[in-house]
Amino acid sequence: MSILKDFLLQLAIMVIPIFSYFTLVIEKVESEKRRTLFMTLLWGVSILLCMAFPISFGDHARLDLRILPLLFGSLYGGFWPSIFLSAFIILYRLTSGISAGLYSTVLVLVLTLPIIWYYQKTFLKAARAKKVFISSSLSFYYCLLGLIIVGLLSGFSAENIKIQLIFLLFVTAVAFCFIMLVEKIRENHQLRKEMQNAEKLRVISELASVFAHEIRNPMQVTRGFLQLLNDPDLPDDKKKYVQISIEELDRANEIIHDFLLFGKPSADNRQRVDAGLQLKRAVNIIQNYSFSFNAEIKMSIEDNCWIHANSQQLNQSLINILKNAAESMENGGTVSAGCTAENGYVRITIKDQGIGMTESQMARLGSPFYSLKESGTGLGMMVSYQIIRSFGGSIEVNSAMGAGTEFIILLPHMDQ
Ligand code: ADP
Ligand code: MG
């Protein structure tokens, strides 16, 4: 009976970090690096608890699930978490003295870690079924290795082999179930986030089409009268007030323009469009503006970049991205704009040498009204994302603070 309790306790120790991570960390912490840090700490605690309360098979053996926190931490976190968690295991083992157990622990780790690292990238990209397969196989391998090494160091006895085999099956089964659980929770979380976003955007686009026109008209009238007020005889300070009022009205108008574009149904008016040509046009439009930031735009554009799109909207989204690129370079620099066709996709890249973004800034990119600029609208990226998505494309962002930002737009290629 007490052995059953031990098994259950080990399972409970595994569940705690998973639920703490998905209920607390993922909701509260934005930055990917910090999430990995918290996840590693949680798995570290789980390793300690696993090793402190092992399953004891009478006098024969004391086994625990430590491989699973190590495996999950390494597969999801990468190199450093795996080193940290392995160090945890070895340090804890050291506290009970140097023995054959310590040697076998170190040896098994040394022979397992490289294989985990080798499969880590594949694991992250894989679909759920493959992830389950990789993690179950790795835990099976770890236990088998443990069985062989312990056997070589302290002799094979029938009883020991039996215990180790039971344990091996248990660990593999738990790895199988838990990776399924983790993946299911991750998928649900992702789905919920996407739904929240979609709902937010739906509300905005509805509001946009209802209000924008109504607000625009009175604004135009006000602007007209303000211009009439702007008499040459007016004292300088009053002239300035009128000028500021007109500028602010123009800014409001710009926001409404972006909103209207966003609210428009995007499926209509799509044709065969040369993305390279549109990129050239967008660059031409933005060229003068970029000079004021001392930004030079370099182009490298291939022929035959045909896509199915609405040229005006595509243009708008490219202008938004190019404009941001120029604005990000306070001290000037080069923006490289490229367009190539490869593997069924047209790939548009816009790369600047500007201030760059942190991970949390990148995560917020495209949310309505997110802007770090004094007079920004925070709608440009939202509109661009919406447009590119409506063409069946995707936008990827790579950025580093101080080094610059690269936008990669992938759109389905249309044959000639
Ligand atoms: P706006 O330009 O009006 O601020 P956007 O939606 O176009 O609104 O951009 C949102 C924010 O994203 C910007 O305020 C800026 O902080 C950040 N951003 C966008 N593009 C870049 C870039 N190329 N480099 C650095 N930051 C950027
Ligand atoms: Mg912008």
CSV table of C-alpha atoms and ligand atoms in Angstrom, one decimal:
chain,number,residue,atom,x,y,z
A,1,MET,CA,0.0,0.0,0.0
A,2,SER,CA,2.8,2.4,0.9
A,3,ILE,CA,4.4,1.9,-2.5
A,4,LEU,CA,1.2,3.0,-4.1
A,5,LYS,CA,1.3,6.1,-2.0
A,6,ASP,CA,4.8,6.7,-3.2
A,7,PHE,CA,3.8,6.5,-6.8
A,8,LEU,CA,0.9,8.9,-6.3
A,9,LEU,CA,3.1,11.3,-4.4
A,10,GLN,CA,5.5,11.4,-7.3
A,11,LEU,CA,2.7,12.1,-9.7
A,12,ALA,CA,1.4,14.9,-7.6
A,13,ILE,CA,4.8,16.4,-7.5
A,14,MET,CA,4.8,16.5,-11.3
A,15,VAL,CA,1.4,18.0,-11.5
A,16,ILE,CA,2.1,21.0,-9.3
A,17,PRO,CA,4.6,22.8,-11.6
A,18,ILE,CA,2.5,22.2,-14.6
A,19,PHE,CA,-0.6,23.8,-13.1
A,20,SER,CA,1.4,26.6,-11.4
A,21,TYR,CA,3.0,27.4,-14.7
A,22,PHE,CA,-0.2,27.5,-16.7
A,23,THR,CA,-2.4,29.2,-14.2
A,24,LEU,CA,0.0,31.8,-12.7
A,25,VAL,CA,3.2,32.3,-14.8
A,26,ILE,CA,1.7,32.3,-18.3
A,27,GLU,CA,-1.1,34.7,-17.3
A,28,LYS,CA,1.1,37.2,-15.5
A,29,VAL,CA,4.5,37.0,-17.2
A,30,GLU,CA,4.8,38.4,-20.7
A,31,SER,CA,8.5,37.9,-21.5
A,32,GLU,CA,9.5,34.6,-22.9
A,33,LYS,CA,12.8,34.6,-21.1
A,34,ARG,CA,11.2,35.2,-17.7
A,35,ARG,CA,8.7,32.5,-18.4
A,36,THR,CA,11.5,30.0,-19.1
A,37,LEU,CA,13.2,31.1,-15.9
A,38,PHE,CA,10.0,30.5,-13.8
A,39,MET,CA,9.4,27.2,-15.5
A,40,THR,CA,13.0,26.1,-14.8
A,41,LEU,CA,12.6,27.1,-11.2
A,42,LEU,CA,9.3,25.2,-10.9
A,43,TRP,CA,10.8,22.1,-12.4
A,44,GLY,CA,13.8,22.5,-10.1
A,45,VAL,CA,11.6,22.4,-7.1
A,46,SER,CA,9.8,19.4,-8.5
A,47,ILE,CA,13.1,17.6,-8.9
A,48,LEU,CA,14.0,18.3,-5.3
A,49,LEU,CA,10.7,17.0,-4.1
A,50,CYS,CA,10.9,13.9,-6.4
A,51,MET,CA,14.3,13.1,-5.0
A,52,ALA,CA,13.4,13.8,-1.4
A,53,PHE,CA,10.3,11.5,-1.5
A,54,PRO,CA,11.3,8.6,-3.8
A,55,ILE,CA,9.4,5.4,-4.4
A,56,SER,CA,11.0,2.9,-2.1
A,57,PHE,CA,10.9,-0.7,-3.2
A,58,GLY,CA,11.6,-2.2,0.2
A,59,ASP,CA,15.4,-2.5,0.6
A,60,HIS,CA,16.0,-3.1,-3.0
A,61,ALA,CA,15.8,0.3,-4.6
A,62,ARG,CA,14.7,3.9,-4.2
A,63,LEU,CA,13.6,5.3,-7.5
A,64,ASP,CA,12.0,8.6,-8.5
A,65,LEU,CA,10.7,10.6,-11.5
A,66,ARG,CA,13.4,13.2,-11.6
A,67,ILE,CA,14.0,12.5,-15.3
A,68,LEU,CA,10.6,14.0,-16.2
A,69,PRO,CA,11.1,17.5,-14.8
A,70,LEU,CA,14.6,17.4,-16.3
A,71,LEU,CA,13.2,16.2,-19.7
A,72,PHE,CA,10.3,18.7,-19.8
A,73,GLY,CA,12.4,21.6,-18.6
A,74,SER,CA,15.1,20.8,-21.2
A,75,LEU,CA,12.7,20.1,-24.1
A,76,TYR,CA,10.7,23.3,-23.6
A,77,GLY,CA,13.4,25.5,-22.2
A,78,GLY,CA,16.6,24.5,-24.1
A,79,PHE,CA,20.3,24.3,-23.2
A,80,TRP,CA,20.6,26.4,-20.0
A,81,PRO,CA,17.6,25.1,-18.2
A,82,SER,CA,18.9,21.5,-18.8
A,83,ILE,CA,22.3,22.4,-17.4
A,84,PHE,CA,20.7,24.1,-14.4
A,85,LEU,CA,18.3,21.2,-13.7
A,86,SER,CA,21.1,18.6,-14.1
A,87,ALA,CA,23.2,20.6,-11.7
A,88,PHE,CA,20.3,20.5,-9.3
A,89,ILE,CA,20.1,16.7,-9.5
A,90,ILE,CA,23.9,16.3,-9.0
A,91,LEU,CA,24.1,18.7,-6.1
A,92,TYR,CA,21.1,17.1,-4.3
A,93,ARG,CA,22.7,13.7,-4.8
A,94,LEU,CA,26.0,15.0,-3.4
A,95,THR,CA,24.3,15.9,-0.1
A,96,SER,CA,23.9,12.2,0.6
A,97,GLY,CA,27.6,11.6,0.0
A,98,ILE,CA,29.8,10.2,-2.7
A,99,SER,CA,28.7,6.7,-3.6
A,100,ALA,CA,28.1,4.4,-6.6
A,101,GLY,CA,24.7,6.0,-6.9
A,102,LEU,CA,26.3,9.4,-7.5
A,103,TYR,CA,28.5,8.0,-10.3
A,104,SER,CA,25.6,6.3,-12.0
A,105,THR,CA,23.5,9.5,-11.8
A,106,VAL,CA,26.3,11.6,-13.4
A,107,LEU,CA,27.0,8.9,-16.0
A,108,VAL,CA,23.4,8.6,-17.0
A,109,LEU,CA,23.0,12.4,-17.2
A,110,VAL,CA,26.1,12.7,-19.4
A,111,LEU,CA,24.9,10.1,-21.7
A,112,THR,CA,21.3,11.5,-21.9
A,113,LEU,CA,21.8,15.3,-22.1
A,114,PRO,CA,23.4,15.4,-25.6
A,115,ILE,CA,20.5,13.3,-27.0
A,116,ILE,CA,17.9,15.6,-25.4
A,117,TRP,CA,19.8,18.6,-26.9
A,118,TYR,CA,19.9,16.9,-30.3
A,119,TYR,CA,16.1,16.4,-30.3
A,120,GLN,CA,15.1,19.7,-28.7
A,121,LYS,CA,14.7,21.8,-31.8
A,122,THR,CA,12.8,19.1,-33.6
A,123,PHE,CA,10.6,18.7,-30.5
A,124,LEU,CA,9.7,22.3,-30.3
A,125,LYS,CA,8.6,22.4,-34.0
A,126,ALA,CA,6.8,19.0,-33.9
A,127,ALA,CA,3.1,18.3,-33.8
A,128,ARG,CA,1.6,16.9,-30.7
A,129,ALA,CA,1.9,13.2,-31.6
A,130,LYS,CA,5.6,13.5,-32.5
A,131,LYS,CA,6.2,15.4,-29.2
A,132,VAL,CA,4.6,12.6,-27.3
A,133,PHE,CA,6.7,10.1,-29.1
A,134,ILE,CA,10.0,12.0,-28.6
A,135,SER,CA,9.5,12.6,-24.9
A,136,SER,CA,8.3,9.0,-24.2
A,137,SER,CA,11.3,7.6,-26.1
A,138,LEU,CA,13.7,9.8,-24.3
A,139,SER,CA,12.4,8.8,-20.9
A,140,PHE,CA,12.5,5.2,-21.9
A,141,TYR,CA,16.1,5.6,-23.0
A,142,TYR,CA,17.0,7.3,-19.7
A,143,CYS,CA,15.5,4.5,-17.6
A,144,LEU,CA,17.1,1.8,-19.8
A,145,LEU,CA,20.4,3.4,-19.4
A,146,GLY,CA,19.9,3.7,-15.7
A,147,LEU,CA,19.0,0.0,-15.5
A,148,ILE,CA,22.2,-1.0,-17.4
A,149,ILE,CA,24.6,1.3,-15.6
A,150,VAL,CA,23.2,0.4,-12.1
A,151,GLY,CA,23.4,-3.3,-13.1
A,152,LEU,CA,27.0,-2.9,-14.3
A,153,LEU,CA,28.0,-1.1,-11.1
A,154,SER,CA,26.2,-3.2,-8.5
A,155,GLY,CA,25.4,-6.4,-10.3
A,156,PHE,CA,22.3,-7.7,-12.0
A,157,SER,CA,19.8,-9.5,-9.7
A,158,ALA,CA,16.5,-10.8,-10.8
A,159,GLU,CA,14.7,-8.7,-8.2
A,160,ASN,CA,16.5,-5.5,-9.2
A,161,ILE,CA,15.8,-6.0,-12.9
A,162,LYS,CA,12.1,-6.7,-12.2
A,163,ILE,CA,11.9,-3.4,-10.2
A,164,GLN,CA,13.7,-1.4,-12.8
A,165,LEU,CA,11.5,-2.8,-15.5
A,166,ILE,CA,8.3,-1.8,-13.6
A,167,PHE,CA,9.8,1.6,-13.0
A,168,LEU,CA,10.8,1.9,-16.7
A,169,LEU,CA,7.2,1.2,-17.8
A,170,PHE,CA,5.8,3.6,-15.2
A,171,VAL,CA,8.1,6.5,-16.2
A,172,THR,CA,7.4,6.0,-19.9
A,173,ALA,CA,3.7,5.9,-19.3
A,174,VAL,CA,3.8,9.1,-17.1
A,175,ALA,CA,5.9,10.9,-19.7
A,176,PHE,CA,3.4,9.9,-22.4
A,177,CYS,CA,0.4,11.2,-20.3
A,178,PHE,CA,2.0,14.3,-19.0
A,179,ILE,CA,3.3,15.5,-22.3
A,180,MET,CA,-0.3,15.0,-23.7
A,181,LEU,CA,-1.6,17.0,-20.7
A,182,VAL,CA,0.9,19.9,-21.2
A,183,GLU,CA,0.2,20.1,-24.9
A,184,LYS,CA,-3.5,20.0,-24.4
A,185,ILE,CA,-3.3,22.9,-21.9
A,186,ARG,CA,-1.0,24.8,-24.2
A,187,GLU,CA,-3.3,24.4,-27.1
A,188,ASN,CA,-6.3,25.6,-25.0
A,189,HIS,CA,-4.4,28.5,-23.8
A,190,GLN,CA,-3.4,29.5,-27.3
A,191,LEU,CA,-6.9,29.1,-28.5
A,192,ARG,CA,-8.3,31.3,-25.8
A,193,LYS,CA,-5.8,34.0,-26.5
A,194,GLU,CA,-6.6,33.9,-30.2
A,195,MET,CA,-10.4,34.1,-29.4
A,196,GLN,CA,-9.9,37.1,-27.1
A,197,ASN,CA,-7.9,38.8,-29.8
A,198,ALA,CA,-10.5,38.0,-32.5
A,199,GLU,CA,-13.3,39.3,-30.3
A,200,LYS,CA,-11.4,42.5,-29.6
A,201,LEU,CA,-10.8,43.1,-33.3
A,202,ARG,CA,-14.4,42.3,-34.2
A,203,VAL,CA,-15.7,44.9,-31.8
A,204,ILE,CA,-13.2,47.5,-33.0
A,205,SER,CA,-14.0,46.9,-36.7
A,206,GLU,CA,-17.8,47.2,-35.9
A,207,LEU,CA,-17.3,50.4,-34.0
A,208,ALA,CA,-15.0,51.7,-36.7
A,209,SER,CA,-17.5,51.4,-39.5
A,210,VAL,CA,-20.4,52.8,-37.4
A,211,PHE,CA,-18.7,55.9,-35.9
A,212,ALA,CA,-15.9,56.9,-38.2
A,213,HIS,CA,-18.0,58.5,-40.9
A,214,GLU,CA,-20.2,60.3,-38.4
A,215,ILE,CA,-17.2,61.8,-36.7
A,216,ARG,CA,-15.4,62.7,-39.8
A,217,ASN,CA,-18.0,65.2,-41.1
A,218,PRO,CA,-18.2,67.6,-38.1
A,219,MET,CA,-14.4,67.4,-38.0
A,220,GLN,CA,-14.0,68.6,-41.6
A,221,VAL,CA,-16.4,71.5,-40.8
A,222,THR,CA,-14.4,72.4,-37.7
A,223,ARG,CA,-11.2,72.3,-39.7
A,224,GLY,CA,-12.6,74.5,-42.4
A,225,PHE,CA,-13.7,77.2,-39.8
A,226,LEU,CA,-10.3,77.0,-38.0
A,227,GLN,CA,-8.6,77.7,-41.3
A,228,LEU,CA,-10.9,80.7,-41.8
A,229,LEU,CA,-10.0,81.9,-38.3
A,230,ASN,CA,-6.3,81.8,-39.2
A,231,ASP,CA,-6.2,85.5,-40.2
A,232,PRO,CA,-2.7,87.0,-40.9
A,233,ASP,CA,-3.5,89.8,-38.5
A,234,LEU,CA,-4.0,87.4,-35.6
A,235,PRO,CA,-1.4,87.7,-32.8
A,236,ASP,CA,1.3,85.1,-33.0
A,237,ASP,CA,0.3,83.0,-29.9
A,238,LYS,CA,-3.3,82.7,-31.2
A,239,LYS,CA,-2.0,81.7,-34.6
A,240,LYS,CA,-0.1,79.0,-32.9
A,241,TYR,CA,-3.2,77.7,-31.1
A,242,VAL,CA,-5.1,77.6,-34.4
A,243,GLN,CA,-2.2,75.7,-36.0
A,244,ILE,CA,-2.1,73.2,-33.2
A,245,SER,CA,-5.9,72.7,-33.4
A,246,ILE,CA,-5.6,72.0,-37.1
A,247,GLU,CA,-2.7,69.6,-36.6
A,248,GLU,CA,-4.5,67.7,-33.9
A,249,LEU,CA,-7.6,67.4,-36.0
A,250,ASP,CA,-5.5,66.0,-38.8
A,251,ARG,CA,-4.1,63.5,-36.4
A,252,ALA,CA,-7.6,62.4,-35.4
A,253,ASN,CA,-8.4,62.2,-39.0
A,254,GLU,CA,-5.5,59.9,-39.6
A,255,ILE,CA,-6.6,57.6,-36.8
A,256,ILE,CA,-10.1,57.4,-38.4
A,257,HIS,CA,-8.5,56.7,-41.8
A,258,ASP,CA,-6.7,53.7,-40.3
A,259,PHE,CA,-9.8,52.6,-38.6
A,260,LEU,CA,-11.9,52.8,-41.7
A,261,LEU,CA,-9.3,50.7,-43.6
A,262,PHE,CA,-9.5,48.2,-40.8
A,263,GLY,CA,-13.2,47.9,-40.8
A,264,LYS,CA,-13.4,47.4,-44.6
A,265,PRO,CA,-14.1,43.8,-45.7
A,266,SER,CA,-10.9,42.7,-47.3
A,267,ALA,CA,-11.9,39.8,-49.5
A,268,ASP,CA,-13.1,42.0,-52.4
A,269,ASN,CA,-11.0,43.5,-55.2
A,270,ARG,CA,-8.3,41.0,-55.1
A,271,GLN,CA,-6.3,40.4,-58.2
A,272,ARG,CA,-3.0,39.1,-59.4
A,273,VAL,CA,-0.5,41.6,-58.0
A,274,ASP,CA,3.3,41.9,-58.3
A,275,ALA,CA,4.4,42.2,-54.7
A,276,GLY,CA,7.8,43.5,-55.8
A,277,LEU,CA,6.3,46.3,-57.8
A,278,GLN,CA,4.1,47.3,-54.8
A,279,LEU,CA,7.1,47.3,-52.6
A,280,LYS,CA,8.9,49.6,-55.0
A,281,ARG,CA,5.8,51.9,-55.0
A,282,ALA,CA,5.6,51.9,-51.2
A,283,VAL,CA,9.3,52.7,-51.0
A,284,ASN,CA,8.9,55.6,-53.4
A,285,ILE,CA,6.1,57.0,-51.4
A,286,ILE,CA,8.0,56.8,-48.1
A,287,GLN,CA,11.3,58.0,-49.6
A,288,ASN,CA,10.9,61.6,-48.8
A,289,TYR,CA,9.6,61.0,-45.4
A,290,SER,CA,12.6,58.7,-44.6
A,291,PHE,CA,15.0,61.4,-45.6
A,292,SER,CA,13.9,63.5,-42.6
A,293,PHE,CA,15.2,60.6,-40.4
A,294,ASN,CA,18.4,60.3,-42.4
A,295,ALA,CA,17.3,56.9,-43.4
A,296,GLU,CA,18.3,55.4,-46.7
A,297,ILE,CA,16.2,52.7,-48.2
A,298,LYS,CA,17.9,49.9,-50.2
A,299,MET,CA,15.9,47.6,-52.4
A,300,SER,CA,16.6,44.2,-53.7
A,301,ILE,CA,13.6,43.0,-55.6
A,302,GLU,CA,13.2,39.9,-57.8
A,303,ASP,CA,10.8,39.6,-60.7
A,304,ASN,CA,7.9,37.1,-60.6
A,305,CYS,CA,6.7,37.8,-57.1
A,306,TRP,CA,3.0,37.3,-58.0
A,307,ILE,CA,0.4,37.1,-55.2
A,308,HIS,CA,-3.3,37.2,-54.9
A,309,ALA,CA,-4.1,40.5,-53.1
A,310,ASN,CA,-5.6,43.9,-53.1
A,311,SER,CA,-2.8,46.2,-54.3
A,312,GLN,CA,-4.0,49.2,-52.4
A,313,GLN,CA,-4.2,47.4,-49.1
A,314,LEU,CA,-0.9,45.6,-49.6
A,315,ASN,CA,0.6,49.0,-50.3
A,316,GLN,CA,-0.9,50.4,-47.1
A,317,SER,CA,0.5,47.6,-45.0
A,318,LEU,CA,4.0,48.0,-46.6
A,319,ILE,CA,4.0,51.7,-46.1
A,320,ASN,CA,3.1,51.2,-42.4
A,321,ILE,CA,6.0,48.9,-41.9
A,322,LEU,CA,8.5,51.0,-43.9
A,323,LYS,CA,7.3,54.1,-42.0
A,324,ASN,CA,8.0,52.4,-38.6
A,325,ALA,CA,11.4,51.3,-39.9
A,326,ALA,CA,12.4,54.8,-40.8
A,327,GLU,CA,11.0,56.2,-37.6
A,328,SER,CA,12.9,53.7,-35.5
A,329,MET,CA,16.2,55.1,-36.7
A,330,GLU,CA,16.7,58.2,-34.6
A,331,ASN,CA,20.3,58.5,-35.8
A,332,GLY,CA,19.8,57.5,-39.4
A,333,GLY,CA,20.8,54.3,-41.1
A,334,THR,CA,19.7,51.9,-43.8
A,335,VAL,CA,16.5,50.2,-44.3
A,336,SER,CA,16.8,47.1,-46.6
A,337,ALA,CA,13.6,46.1,-48.4
A,338,GLY,CA,13.7,42.9,-50.3
A,339,CYS,CA,11.2,40.7,-52.2
A,340,THR,CA,11.9,37.1,-53.3
A,341,ALA,CA,9.9,34.1,-54.5
A,342,GLU,CA,10.8,30.8,-53.0
A,343,ASN,CA,9.2,27.4,-52.2
A,344,GLY,CA,5.7,28.5,-53.0
A,345,TYR,CA,5.9,31.7,-51.0
A,346,VAL,CA,6.7,35.3,-51.8
A,347,ARG,CA,8.9,36.6,-49.1
A,348,ILE,CA,9.0,40.4,-48.4
A,349,THR,CA,11.6,41.5,-45.8
A,350,ILE,CA,12.0,45.0,-44.4
A,351,LYS,CA,15.0,45.3,-42.1
A,352,ASP,CA,16.1,48.5,-40.2
A,353,GLN,CA,19.0,49.4,-38.1
A,354,GLY,CA,16.9,51.2,-35.5
A,355,ILE,CA,16.2,51.0,-31.8
A,356,GLY,CA,14.7,47.5,-31.9
A,357,MET,CA,12.2,46.0,-29.5
A,358,THR,CA,12.2,43.9,-26.4
A,359,GLU,CA,10.4,40.6,-26.3
A,360,SER,CA,7.4,42.1,-24.5
A,361,GLN,CA,7.2,44.9,-26.9
A,362,MET,CA,7.2,42.4,-29.8
A,363,ALA,CA,4.4,40.5,-28.1
A,364,ARG,CA,2.3,43.6,-28.0
A,365,LEU,CA,2.9,44.5,-31.6
A,366,GLY,CA,-0.3,44.7,-33.6
A,367,SER,CA,-2.6,45.2,-30.6
A,368,PRO,CA,-4.9,48.2,-31.0
A,369,PHE,CA,-3.5,51.5,-29.7
A,370,TYR,CA,-0.1,50.1,-28.8
A,371,SER,CA,2.4,52.9,-29.5
A,372,LEU,CA,5.5,54.1,-27.8
A,373,LYS,CA,5.7,57.2,-29.9
A,374,GLU,CA,4.6,60.6,-28.7
A,375,SER,CA,2.3,61.2,-31.6
A,376,GLY,CA,1.7,57.6,-32.7
A,377,THR,CA,-1.7,56.2,-33.4
A,378,GLY,CA,-0.8,52.6,-32.5
A,379,LEU,CA,-2.9,51.4,-35.4
A,380,GLY,CA,-0.4,51.0,-38.2
A,381,MET,CA,0.8,47.5,-37.2
A,382,MET,CA,-2.7,46.3,-36.4
A,383,VAL,CA,-3.9,47.3,-39.8
A,384,SER,CA,-0.8,45.7,-41.5
A,385,TYR,CA,-1.3,42.4,-39.6
A,386,GLN,CA,-5.0,42.3,-40.5
A,387,ILE,CA,-4.3,43.0,-44.2
A,388,ILE,CA,-1.5,40.4,-44.5
A,389,ARG,CA,-3.6,37.8,-42.7
A,390,SER,CA,-6.6,38.5,-45.0
A,391,PHE,CA,-4.3,37.6,-48.0
A,392,GLY,CA,-3.5,34.3,-46.3
A,393,GLY,CA,0.0,35.4,-45.3
A,394,SER,CA,1.9,35.8,-42.1
A,395,ILE,CA,4.3,38.3,-40.5
A,396,GLU,CA,7.3,37.3,-38.5
A,397,VAL,CA,9.3,39.8,-36.5
A,398,ASN,CA,12.9,39.4,-35.4
A,399,SER,CA,14.2,42.2,-33.2
A,400,ALA,CA,17.0,43.0,-30.7
A,401,MET,CA,17.2,46.2,-28.6
A,402,GLY,CA,19.7,48.5,-30.2
A,403,ALA,CA,20.4,46.3,-33.2
A,404,GLY,CA,17.3,46.8,-35.3
A,405,THR,CA,14.2,45.0,-36.4
A,406,GLU,CA,13.4,42.7,-39.3
A,407,PHE,CA,9.8,42.1,-40.6
A,408,ILE,CA,9.4,39.0,-42.7
A,409,ILE,CA,6.1,38.8,-44.6
A,410,LEU,CA,5.2,35.5,-46.2
A,411,LEU,CA,2.5,35.3,-48.8
A,412,PRO,CA,1.3,32.4,-51.0
A,413,HIS,CA,3.0,32.6,-54.4
A,414,MET,CA,0.7,32.7,-57.4
A,415,ASP,CA,2.1,31.0,-60.6
A,416,GLN,CA,2.1,33.0,-63.7
B,1,ADP,P1,2.7,54.0,-34.3
B,1,ADP,O1,3.8,53.9,-35.4
B,1,ADP,O2,1.7,54.9,-34.6
B,1,ADP,O3,3.3,54.1,-33.0
B,1,ADP,P2,2.4,51.2,-35.1
B,1,ADP,O4,1.2,50.3,-34.9
B,1,ADP,O5,2.8,51.5,-36.4
B,1,ADP,O6,2.0,52.6,-34.3
B,1,ADP,O7,3.6,50.7,-34.2
B,1,ADP,C1,3.4,50.4,-32.9
B,1,ADP,C2,4.7,50.4,-32.1
B,1,ADP,O8,5.5,49.3,-32.4
B,1,ADP,C3,5.5,51.6,-32.3
B,1,ADP,O9,5.1,52.7,-31.5
B,1,ADP,C4,6.9,51.2,-32.0
B,1,ADP,O10,7.2,51.3,-30.6
B,1,ADP,C5,6.9,49.7,-32.3
B,1,ADP,N1,7.5,49.4,-33.6
B,1,ADP,C6,6.9,49.2,-34.8
B,1,ADP,N2,7.8,49.0,-35.8
B,1,ADP,C7,9.1,49.1,-35.2
B,1,ADP,C8,10.4,49.0,-35.7
B,1,ADP,N3,10.7,48.8,-37.0
B,1,ADP,N4,11.4,49.2,-34.8
B,1,ADP,C9,11.2,49.5,-33.5
B,1,ADP,N5,9.9,49.6,-33.0
B,1,ADP,C10,8.9,49.4,-33.8
B,2,MG,MG,3.5,53.3,-37.4
